[in-house]
Phi, psi and omega in degrees: 000129182232149171239136173246119178254125183235127178284130183285125177044058197305309183298316178295321180296323178298320179292324183287334180305318185260354175224076185299343178292349178275355177302133180069012176256147179292132182226137169231148177242135185261158181283184176308140181061024177054041186281302185216168183284124178243353177204145182220143170282167179301325180294323178289324176298321181296336178280355178087016178282117184277158173294137181084006181297129176299128186299321184293334180281342185248015179300319180296319179295319180299316181290317184297321184256010177054050178282132177276119186253131180234142167285150182296120181255075188294334176296316178292313183296319180295319180291318178295323177298315179300321180295317179295313183295322179298323178293312186290330180294343177287345184269358179201143177287343180236128180215158177222111176284108187277325178203184183297338183233014180224143178214137172264139173240138175271115182253023180301140180085005182249025182298332182286344180285157167278095189292332177294315177294324179297318178294319178297322179295323176299310184298317181294322180292317177298318180295316183292321186272336184233337184083009181265124177282146181226162170234144187229132174240135182232130181200178183281344178228161180294322181292318177293328175297325175297316178297315180298322178297320180296322178293318179300323181284325182284326182236071187293326184288305181292332182267346189057034179064017176225119181233140181245138170240095185244319181270164178295324179296317178296321180296311182296317180299318180294317182289333175284343179271319190280136177288150186298325182287346182266002180277133180302123178103351177252110181277185184297318183295313179296320180298318179296316180297318181294321180294328180295339178253017173088016178263104184246339182238162179301324180296322178301322181295323181291342180269355178292153178287148179298328181295317180295316182294318180297321182289321188259338184230355175072196183295325180300318179295321178296318178296321179297318179297318178297321177299316180289337176278354177101007179259115182294129172235349180246124179259173174296129179257142180258151183301139177240149176302143181294149181279337173207161182228135183230146168229111181230144182213149166270138180284152179289335175222172177282133180253127176248341183270134182295328181294324179292318178292321180298321179296320180291319178297319178298317180296321179293322178295321177297319178297317178297319180297320178296318178295322177299315182294327180297326180256014173058046177232163173237159180248154180247352178208164186212144177239135177240138174221152175221150178203155176272166180290113185292330183282345177266078188292345179285348178264152175300136185257139178203135178213131183207147175225160178216137180243126181232145174271135181276149180291343180200154178288142182204157167228022178282129178298324181296311183291317180295323177297319179296313180297320183293316181290327176295320178293323179301320182299335182279340184243347181289136176234127177290160178094003179241152176258113185267139182245337185213149176209168180196159177232130179233129178253139186233179175051063184275138177226154180298135183295341180270001181243023181284141175249127182287145177263170184288320188248311185248127177216162178294156179282111183296336180291342179287337185298303178295330178296313179296322178299318179294318179297315180299319182293317180295314180296327178291326183281319189245359177125148181297145174063022175286323175254123184229170174281159178294337179285351179263143177283121182294336181268348183273117175233114180295130183223126178287157169287112181222072185287341183244031185285129177277163179298150175271078191303325189255355185235356181227124186300322181293340183258009180301139184297141178264131180249125178259122182259000000 
């Protein structure tokens, strides 16, 4: 038995918690550098604003319909997500945080409970403690829980935002209602292929032969069909260390000088090293890339990347910065205006499973040094302690003209209450 709890219009809901006058008002949230729409309230969806809409193309629509536009406030959204997930994890010994606004709970062994009331109690507690509205779907498989969640969100009044698919009759009714493209695990290509053979609803998919699904969708498709038939094939998954870590940025201006690009590459390598240490891993290889602005076709175009294997695994900011800047020298070409660069670290291994080599090994003295730097930066603010290769005055800053206050993570932005 699984429950899927999904925060409704999460980014917009986070903004409304601290500005209740925005309730029932159209809201959109923009991506990094205020580029395109990445979240919409129901009111904004009703206006026909699509996901991914370029912000500059919809300025007239925003003004005409008085749409409230926000820059992505990831510090606020991340903190609110942690608060919601911490509450929900109390309702089950096993949980899987699927995304910033979704979590699966394992409710096995709770058949004797009134699960609808149990779901309502979850929703009410999250609402009371955080102000974030949620929808909850409960079923015997994770995929059916997704379907149930969609029904709870689509029909909030009769379901009270909590829907259960427990009986065979409920399962069939739900699958005859849901469109094939809306089923978790069926992408656009599969949905198009299925529609060409007359499969338009989830129930139609369950009636397909196993041979056709195996031939056209493989084992994943077979598992999906079993999930929709009520047989669990997907269990709760636990977080795993990432297989690679990347730090990539667009520059605020065009860079032609190698020293300016080198400083940015060094800063990106330091950021990757910090992320490695947070998950207690080291990397064995690194990729560097640089490129000119592709949309500015009047400028000479150049894009290049290089992948190098490191002589030893490391998560030292000093060592990774050295390797990254050395790699940059091999691909940098003068005479071009660079707009973007990035550092990606690969082949990650647990820091406690390192094997020393005969001749080349990481500098062990860097370990306590990095620990001290991380502790200081955590106490007094990010990037307060930097390498000499980093510009002390350079702070990468996104274009965030519509950024709301970081109410829960920054003391200066704490909400003011007038009594």
